[in-house]
Amino acid sequence: MTSAISIGKQDFASLRENHYFYVDKTDFIRQWWESGDDITLITRPRRFGKSMAANMLAAYYDRSENIEELFRNLAISKDSSYKENLNQYDVIKINMQEFLSMSGTMEEMLEMLKKYIVLDFEETYPQVRFRDEKNLIQVMKDVFSYTRCP
């Protein structure tokens, strides 16, 4: 089977499912996990795969879908921690560019971001009683108390 080169696709799952040419960067997952960093900053020039790297990380860790097949035969699948971490976490993936384009100031963008994340939590977890819907940190704590999943 030949692989086509995708121009402009940033969705990891779509690239793998449709057999587009993909340069295996999944060892980045192992490196990130082993570093133990609380925050990861991915810096690359424009159009050099930052969104793809973020989408790959989200696909690997997100427990909402089992997509083990997408990682078969990639570098991360050979790591001893592969199964231990695959699809084990709740993942929040945010495209900051979208929020920046919908707001005029940084403060407005942050308020909108908090509001939308809380709304997403309320929609995803309607059975959770939130103690303070205006406090994103408390909402996240309430969801964790319910799911017990980081």
Short mmCIF file of N, CA and C in Angstrom, two decimals:
data_model
loop_
_atom_site.label_atom_id
_atom_site.label_comp_id
_atom_site.label_asym_id
_atom_site.label_seq_id
_atom_site.Cartn_x
_atom_site.Cartn_y
_atom_site.Cartn_z
N MET A 1 0.85 -1.17 0.00
CA MET A 1 0.00 0.00 0.00
C MET A 1 0.90 1.23 0.00
N THR A 2 0.62 2.18 -0.86
CA THR A 2 1.40 3.40 -0.90
C THR A 2 0.75 4.44 0.01
N SER A 3 1.57 5.31 0.53
CA SER A 3 1.08 6.36 1.40
C SER A 3 1.15 7.68 0.67
N ALA A 4 0.08 8.46 0.80
CA ALA A 4 0.06 9.80 0.23
C ALA A 4 0.57 10.77 1.27
N ILE A 5 1.10 11.89 0.81
CA ILE A 5 1.53 12.94 1.72
C ILE A 5 0.36 13.88 1.91
N SER A 6 0.01 14.09 3.15
CA SER A 6 -1.10 14.97 3.47
C SER A 6 -0.60 16.40 3.63
N ILE A 7 -1.28 17.31 3.03
CA ILE A 7 -0.95 18.72 3.18
C ILE A 7 -2.05 19.37 4.02
N GLY A 8 -1.70 19.84 5.19
CA GLY A 8 -2.65 20.58 6.01
C GLY A 8 -3.45 19.76 7.01
N LYS A 9 -3.35 18.44 6.99
CA LYS A 9 -4.06 17.64 8.00
C LYS A 9 -3.26 17.67 9.29
N GLN A 10 -3.98 17.93 10.41
CA GLN A 10 -3.30 17.98 11.70
C GLN A 10 -3.85 16.93 12.65
N ASP A 11 -4.84 16.18 12.23
CA ASP A 11 -5.47 15.20 13.10
C ASP A 11 -4.72 13.87 13.00
N PHE A 12 -4.10 13.47 14.11
CA PHE A 12 -3.30 12.25 14.15
C PHE A 12 -4.11 11.04 13.72
N ALA A 13 -5.30 10.88 14.29
CA ALA A 13 -6.12 9.71 13.99
C ALA A 13 -6.46 9.65 12.50
N SER A 14 -6.83 10.77 11.93
CA SER A 14 -7.18 10.82 10.51
C SER A 14 -5.99 10.43 9.63
N LEU A 15 -4.81 10.91 9.96
CA LEU A 15 -3.62 10.56 9.19
C LEU A 15 -3.36 9.06 9.23
N ARG A 16 -3.44 8.49 10.42
CA ARG A 16 -3.13 7.06 10.57
C ARG A 16 -4.23 6.19 9.95
N GLU A 17 -5.48 6.55 10.17
CA GLU A 17 -6.59 5.74 9.65
C GLU A 17 -6.64 5.75 8.13
N ASN A 18 -6.25 6.86 7.53
CA ASN A 18 -6.30 7.00 6.07
C ASN A 18 -4.97 6.70 5.40
N HIS A 19 -4.04 6.16 6.17
CA HIS A 19 -2.74 5.69 5.66
C HIS A 19 -1.94 6.77 4.94
N TYR A 20 -1.99 7.98 5.47
CA TYR A 20 -1.12 9.03 4.96
C TYR A 20 0.30 8.79 5.45
N PHE A 21 1.25 9.33 4.74
CA PHE A 21 2.64 9.25 5.15
C PHE A 21 2.77 9.92 6.51
N TYR A 22 3.40 9.24 7.46
CA TYR A 22 3.55 9.77 8.82
C TYR A 22 4.95 9.47 9.32
N VAL A 23 5.68 10.51 9.71
CA VAL A 23 7.00 10.34 10.31
C VAL A 23 6.77 10.06 11.79
N ASP A 24 7.22 8.90 12.24
CA ASP A 24 6.95 8.45 13.60
C ASP A 24 7.66 9.33 14.62
N LYS A 25 6.87 10.11 15.35
CA LYS A 25 7.39 10.96 16.43
C LYS A 25 6.88 10.49 17.78
N THR A 26 6.38 9.25 17.85
CA THR A 26 5.76 8.78 19.09
C THR A 26 6.76 8.57 20.22
N ASP A 27 8.04 8.50 19.92
CA ASP A 27 9.03 8.39 20.99
C ASP A 27 9.00 9.65 21.86
N PHE A 28 8.48 10.73 21.31
CA PHE A 28 8.28 11.96 22.08
C PHE A 28 7.41 11.69 23.30
N ILE A 29 6.43 10.79 23.20
CA ILE A 29 5.55 10.45 24.32
C ILE A 29 6.38 9.87 25.47
N ARG A 30 7.25 8.93 25.16
CA ARG A 30 8.11 8.33 26.19
C ARG A 30 9.02 9.38 26.80
N GLN A 31 9.63 10.21 25.97
CA GLN A 31 10.52 11.25 26.47
C GLN A 31 9.77 12.20 27.40
N TRP A 32 8.56 12.58 26.99
CA TRP A 32 7.76 13.49 27.80
C TRP A 32 7.41 12.85 29.13
N TRP A 33 6.99 11.58 29.10
CA TRP A 33 6.59 10.88 30.32
C TRP A 33 7.79 10.73 31.27
N GLU A 34 8.93 10.35 30.74
CA GLU A 34 10.11 10.13 31.58
C GLU A 34 10.69 11.42 32.14
N SER A 35 10.44 12.55 31.49
CA SER A 35 10.99 13.81 31.99
C SER A 35 10.35 14.22 33.30
N GLY A 36 9.11 13.81 33.53
CA GLY A 36 8.42 14.14 34.77
C GLY A 36 8.03 15.61 34.87
N ASP A 37 8.12 16.34 33.78
CA ASP A 37 7.77 17.76 33.80
C ASP A 37 6.28 17.95 34.04
N ASP A 38 5.93 19.00 34.76
CA ASP A 38 4.52 19.34 34.96
C ASP A 38 3.94 20.03 33.73
N ILE A 39 4.78 20.77 33.04
CA ILE A 39 4.35 21.53 31.88
C ILE A 39 5.31 21.24 30.73
N THR A 40 4.76 21.07 29.55
CA THR A 40 5.58 20.85 28.37
C THR A 40 5.34 21.98 27.39
N LEU A 41 6.39 22.59 26.93
CA LEU A 41 6.31 23.64 25.94
C LEU A 41 6.89 23.08 24.65
N ILE A 42 6.06 23.03 23.62
CA ILE A 42 6.51 22.52 22.33
C ILE A 42 6.76 23.72 21.43
N THR A 43 8.02 23.98 21.13
CA THR A 43 8.36 25.13 20.30
C THR A 43 8.95 24.64 18.99
N ARG A 44 8.35 25.07 17.94
CA ARG A 44 8.83 24.79 16.59
C ARG A 44 8.36 25.94 15.70
N PRO A 45 9.01 26.12 14.56
CA PRO A 45 8.53 27.16 13.64
C PRO A 45 7.12 26.85 13.15
N ARG A 46 6.47 27.85 12.63
CA ARG A 46 5.14 27.70 12.07
C ARG A 46 5.13 26.57 11.02
N ARG A 47 4.08 25.73 11.07
CA ARG A 47 3.86 24.63 10.12
C ARG A 47 4.86 23.48 10.30
N PHE A 48 5.43 23.32 11.51
CA PHE A 48 6.39 22.25 11.75
C PHE A 48 5.87 21.21 12.74
N GLY A 49 4.57 21.05 12.85
CA GLY A 49 4.03 19.91 13.57
C GLY A 49 3.67 20.08 15.04
N LYS A 50 3.50 21.30 15.52
CA LYS A 50 3.12 21.48 16.92
C LYS A 50 1.73 20.91 17.19
N SER A 51 0.78 21.23 16.33
CA SER A 51 -0.58 20.72 16.51
C SER A 51 -0.62 19.21 16.35
N MET A 52 0.14 18.69 15.42
CA MET A 52 0.20 17.23 15.23
C MET A 52 0.75 16.56 16.49
N ALA A 53 1.79 17.13 17.08
CA ALA A 53 2.36 16.56 18.31
C ALA A 53 1.33 16.59 19.44
N ALA A 54 0.62 17.69 19.57
CA ALA A 54 -0.42 17.80 20.61
C ALA A 54 -1.54 16.80 20.35
N ASN A 55 -1.95 16.65 19.12
CA ASN A 55 -3.02 15.69 18.78
C ASN A 55 -2.57 14.25 19.02
N MET A 56 -1.31 13.96 18.74
CA MET A 56 -0.77 12.62 18.99
C MET A 56 -0.78 12.33 20.49
N LEU A 57 -0.33 13.28 21.30
CA LEU A 57 -0.34 13.10 22.75
C LEU A 57 -1.76 12.90 23.27
N ALA A 58 -2.69 13.71 22.79
CA ALA A 58 -4.09 13.59 23.23
C ALA A 58 -4.65 12.22 22.84
N ALA A 59 -4.37 11.78 21.64
CA ALA A 59 -4.88 10.47 21.18
C ALA A 59 -4.32 9.35 22.05
N TYR A 60 -3.08 9.43 22.41
CA TYR A 60 -2.44 8.38 23.20
C TYR A 60 -3.01 8.32 24.62
N TYR A 61 -3.16 9.45 25.27
CA TYR A 61 -3.56 9.46 26.67
C TYR A 61 -5.07 9.44 26.90
N ASP A 62 -5.85 9.96 25.98
CA ASP A 62 -7.30 10.15 26.19
C ASP A 62 -8.03 8.83 26.36
N ARG A 63 -8.76 8.72 27.45
CA ARG A 63 -9.47 7.47 27.75
C ARG A 63 -10.85 7.40 27.09
N SER A 64 -11.27 8.47 26.42
CA SER A 64 -12.60 8.46 25.83
C SER A 64 -12.72 7.52 24.63
N GLU A 65 -11.59 7.15 24.03
CA GLU A 65 -11.59 6.23 22.90
C GLU A 65 -10.40 5.30 22.99
N ASN A 66 -10.61 4.05 22.67
CA ASN A 66 -9.49 3.12 22.61
C ASN A 66 -9.00 3.10 21.17
N ILE A 67 -7.87 3.70 20.93
CA ILE A 67 -7.34 3.78 19.56
C ILE A 67 -5.97 3.12 19.47
N GLU A 68 -5.83 2.02 20.18
CA GLU A 68 -4.57 1.29 20.20
C GLU A 68 -4.07 0.97 18.79
N GLU A 69 -4.97 0.68 17.90
CA GLU A 69 -4.61 0.32 16.52
C GLU A 69 -3.77 1.42 15.84
N LEU A 70 -4.05 2.69 16.18
CA LEU A 70 -3.32 3.80 15.54
C LEU A 70 -1.84 3.80 15.91
N PHE A 71 -1.50 3.23 17.06
CA PHE A 71 -0.12 3.26 17.54
C PHE A 71 0.62 1.96 17.26
N ARG A 72 -0.08 0.99 16.69
CA ARG A 72 0.56 -0.28 16.37
C ARG A 72 1.73 -0.04 15.41
N ASN A 73 2.83 -0.68 15.68
CA ASN A 73 4.05 -0.60 14.87
C ASN A 73 4.76 0.75 14.93
N LEU A 74 4.37 1.62 15.86
CA LEU A 74 5.09 2.87 16.04
C LEU A 74 6.03 2.72 17.25
N ALA A 75 6.99 3.62 17.37
CA ALA A 75 8.03 3.50 18.40
C ALA A 75 7.46 3.33 19.80
N ILE A 76 6.42 4.08 20.15
CA ILE A 76 5.88 4.01 21.50
C ILE A 76 5.31 2.64 21.83
N SER A 77 4.85 1.90 20.85
CA SER A 77 4.24 0.59 21.11
C SER A 77 5.28 -0.43 21.60
N LYS A 78 6.55 -0.12 21.42
CA LYS A 78 7.61 -1.03 21.85
C LYS A 78 8.12 -0.69 23.26
N ASP A 79 7.65 0.42 23.82
CA ASP A 79 8.09 0.84 25.15
C ASP A 79 7.38 0.04 26.24
N SER A 80 8.07 -0.23 27.34
CA SER A 80 7.49 -1.05 28.41
C SER A 80 6.29 -0.39 29.08
N SER A 81 6.19 0.93 29.03
CA SER A 81 5.05 1.62 29.66
C SER A 81 3.89 1.86 28.69
N TYR A 82 4.00 1.32 27.49
CA TYR A 82 2.99 1.58 26.46
C TYR A 82 1.56 1.31 26.93
N LYS A 83 1.27 0.10 27.33
CA LYS A 83 -0.09 -0.28 27.74
C LYS A 83 -0.49 0.39 29.06
N GLU A 84 0.49 0.61 29.91
CA GLU A 84 0.22 1.21 31.22
C GLU A 84 -0.41 2.60 31.09
N ASN A 85 -0.01 3.36 30.07
CA ASN A 85 -0.46 4.74 29.93
C ASN A 85 -1.47 4.96 28.81
N LEU A 86 -1.59 4.03 27.90
CA LEU A 86 -2.47 4.19 26.74
C LEU A 86 -3.93 4.33 27.18
N ASN A 87 -4.57 5.41 26.76
CA ASN A 87 -6.00 5.66 27.00
C ASN A 87 -6.36 5.55 28.48
N GLN A 88 -5.58 6.19 29.35
CA GLN A 88 -5.81 6.09 30.80
C GLN A 88 -6.22 7.40 31.46
N TYR A 89 -6.34 8.50 30.71
CA TYR A 89 -6.55 9.80 31.34
C TYR A 89 -7.65 10.59 30.64
N ASP A 90 -8.23 11.52 31.40
CA ASP A 90 -9.12 12.50 30.80
C ASP A 90 -8.24 13.59 30.21
N VAL A 91 -8.48 13.93 28.96
CA VAL A 91 -7.65 14.90 28.27
C VAL A 91 -8.49 16.11 27.88
N ILE A 92 -7.96 17.27 28.17
CA ILE A 92 -8.57 18.53 27.73
C ILE A 92 -7.65 19.09 26.66
N LYS A 93 -8.14 19.19 25.45
CA LYS A 93 -7.34 19.71 24.34
C LYS A 93 -7.97 21.03 23.90
N ILE A 94 -7.20 22.08 23.94
CA ILE A 94 -7.70 23.42 23.65
C ILE A 94 -6.89 24.04 22.52
N ASN A 95 -7.59 24.56 21.52
CA ASN A 95 -6.94 25.31 20.45
C ASN A 95 -7.03 26.78 20.84
N MET A 96 -5.94 27.30 21.39
CA MET A 96 -5.94 28.69 21.87
C MET A 96 -6.18 29.70 20.75
N GLN A 97 -5.77 29.35 19.54
CA GLN A 97 -5.95 30.26 18.42
C GLN A 97 -7.43 30.57 18.20
N GLU A 98 -8.29 29.57 18.38
CA GLU A 98 -9.73 29.79 18.22
C GLU A 98 -10.24 30.80 19.24
N PHE A 99 -9.81 30.67 20.49
CA PHE A 99 -10.27 31.59 21.52
C PHE A 99 -9.70 32.98 21.32
N LEU A 100 -8.45 33.06 20.88
CA LEU A 100 -7.86 34.38 20.61
C LEU A 100 -8.61 35.10 19.50
N SER A 101 -9.03 34.35 18.48
CA SER A 101 -9.71 34.98 17.35
C SER A 101 -11.13 35.44 17.70
N MET A 102 -11.70 34.91 18.79
CA MET A 102 -13.08 35.27 19.16
C MET A 102 -13.13 36.33 20.25
N SER A 103 -11.98 36.87 20.67
CA SER A 103 -11.99 37.83 21.76
C SER A 103 -11.08 39.01 21.44
N GLY A 104 -11.33 40.10 22.16
CA GLY A 104 -10.55 41.31 21.90
C GLY A 104 -9.37 41.49 22.82
N THR A 105 -9.50 40.99 24.05
CA THR A 105 -8.42 41.15 25.03
C THR A 105 -8.06 39.80 25.63
N MET A 106 -6.92 39.74 26.27
CA MET A 106 -6.48 38.51 26.93
C MET A 106 -7.45 38.14 28.06
N GLU A 107 -7.90 39.13 28.82
CA GLU A 107 -8.84 38.88 29.92
C GLU A 107 -10.15 38.30 29.39
N GLU A 108 -10.65 38.87 28.30
CA GLU A 108 -11.88 38.38 27.68
C GLU A 108 -11.69 36.94 27.18
N MET A 109 -10.53 36.67 26.59
CA MET A 109 -10.25 35.33 26.10
C MET A 109 -10.22 34.32 27.25
N LEU A 110 -9.57 34.66 28.35
CA LEU A 110 -9.48 33.75 29.49
C LEU A 110 -10.86 33.49 30.11
N GLU A 111 -11.68 34.52 30.21
CA GLU A 111 -13.04 34.33 30.75
C GLU A 111 -13.85 33.42 29.83
N MET A 112 -13.75 33.64 28.53
CA MET A 112 -14.47 32.81 27.56
C MET A 112 -13.97 31.37 27.65
N LEU A 113 -12.68 31.19 27.74
CA LEU A 113 -12.09 29.86 27.84
C LEU A 113 -12.61 29.13 29.07
N LYS A 114 -12.59 29.79 30.23
CA LYS A 114 -13.11 29.17 31.45
C LYS A 114 -14.58 28.81 31.31
N LYS A 115 -15.35 29.71 30.75
CA LYS A 115 -16.79 29.48 30.58
C LYS A 115 -17.05 28.25 29.70
N TYR A 116 -16.34 28.15 28.58
CA TYR A 116 -16.54 27.03 27.66
C TYR A 116 -16.07 25.71 28.26
N ILE A 117 -14.99 25.73 29.01
CA ILE A 117 -14.52 24.49 29.63
C ILE A 117 -15.53 24.02 30.67
N VAL A 118 -16.05 24.94 31.48
CA VAL A 118 -17.06 24.56 32.47
C VAL A 118 -18.29 24.00 31.78
N LEU A 119 -18.73 24.64 30.70
CA LEU A 119 -19.89 24.13 29.95
C LEU A 119 -19.63 22.72 29.41
N ASP A 120 -18.41 22.50 28.92
CA ASP A 120 -18.05 21.16 28.44
C ASP A 120 -18.11 20.13 29.56
N PHE A 121 -17.62 20.49 30.74
CA PHE A 121 -17.68 19.59 31.89
C PHE A 121 -19.14 19.30 32.26
N GLU A 122 -19.97 20.33 32.28
CA GLU A 122 -21.38 20.14 32.64
C GLU A 122 -22.08 19.22 31.64
N GLU A 123 -21.74 19.37 30.37
CA GLU A 123 -22.33 18.52 29.33
C GLU A 123 -21.82 17.09 29.40
N THR A 124 -20.54 16.92 29.68
CA THR A 124 -19.93 15.60 29.72
C THR A 124 -20.31 14.84 30.99
N TYR A 125 -20.47 15.56 32.08
CA TYR A 125 -20.76 14.93 33.38
C TYR A 125 -22.03 15.51 33.99
N PRO A 126 -23.20 15.28 33.37
CA PRO A 126 -24.44 15.86 33.90
C PRO A 126 -24.81 15.31 35.28
N GLN A 127 -24.28 14.17 35.65
CA GLN A 127 -24.60 13.56 36.94
C GLN A 127 -23.80 14.15 38.10
N VAL A 128 -22.79 14.96 37.81
CA VAL A 128 -21.96 15.55 38.85
C VAL A 128 -22.61 16.83 39.37
N ARG A 129 -22.66 16.95 40.69
CA ARG A 129 -23.17 18.19 41.30
C ARG A 129 -21.97 19.11 41.52
N PHE A 130 -21.94 20.20 40.78
CA PHE A 130 -20.83 21.14 40.88
C PHE A 130 -21.10 22.13 42.00
N ARG A 131 -20.11 22.32 42.86
CA ARG A 131 -20.28 23.21 44.01
C ARG A 131 -20.23 24.68 43.62
N ASP A 132 -19.48 25.00 42.56
CA ASP A 132 -19.36 26.40 42.12
C ASP A 132 -19.06 26.41 40.63
N GLU A 133 -20.11 26.56 39.82
CA GLU A 133 -19.97 26.49 38.35
C GLU A 133 -19.13 27.62 37.77
N LYS A 134 -18.89 28.67 38.53
CA LYS A 134 -18.10 29.79 38.02
C LYS A 134 -16.61 29.63 38.31
N ASN A 135 -16.26 28.61 39.10
CA ASN A 135 -14.87 28.39 39.49
C ASN A 135 -14.35 27.14 38.77
N LEU A 136 -13.55 27.36 37.72
CA LEU A 136 -13.05 26.24 36.91
C LEU A 136 -12.26 25.23 37.74
N ILE A 137 -11.44 25.70 38.64
CA ILE A 137 -10.64 24.78 39.47
C ILE A 137 -11.55 23.89 40.30
N GLN A 138 -12.59 24.48 40.90
CA GLN A 138 -13.51 23.68 41.71
C GLN A 138 -14.28 22.68 40.83
N VAL A 139 -14.68 23.09 39.65
CA VAL A 139 -15.36 22.18 38.72
C VAL A 139 -14.46 21.00 38.39
N MET A 140 -13.19 21.27 38.13
CA MET A 140 -12.26 20.19 37.82
C MET A 140 -12.07 19.26 39.03
N LYS A 141 -12.03 19.83 40.22
CA LYS A 141 -11.94 19.00 41.42
C LYS A 141 -13.18 18.13 41.59
N ASP A 142 -14.35 18.71 41.30
CA ASP A 142 -15.60 17.95 41.41
C ASP A 142 -15.64 16.78 40.42
N VAL A 143 -15.15 17.02 39.20
CA VAL A 143 -15.09 15.96 38.20
C VAL A 143 -14.12 14.88 38.64
N PHE A 144 -12.97 15.29 39.14
CA PHE A 144 -11.99 14.29 39.61
C PHE A 144 -12.57 13.48 40.77
N SER A 145 -13.27 14.12 41.69
CA SER A 145 -13.88 13.40 42.81
C SER A 145 -14.86 12.35 42.31
N TYR A 146 -15.54 12.67 41.22
CA TYR A 146 -16.52 11.74 40.65
C TYR A 146 -15.85 10.61 39.87
N THR A 147 -14.89 10.96 39.01
CA THR A 147 -14.29 9.96 38.10
C THR A 147 -13.10 9.24 38.72
N ARG A 148 -12.40 9.89 39.62
CA ARG A 148 -11.15 9.37 40.20
C ARG A 148 -10.11 9.13 39.11
N CYS A 149 -10.23 9.84 38.02
CA CYS A 149 -9.30 9.71 36.91
C CYS A 149 -8.57 11.04 36.70
N PRO A 150 -7.23 11.00 36.71
CA PRO A 150 -6.49 12.27 36.49
C PRO A 150 -6.69 12.79 35.08
#
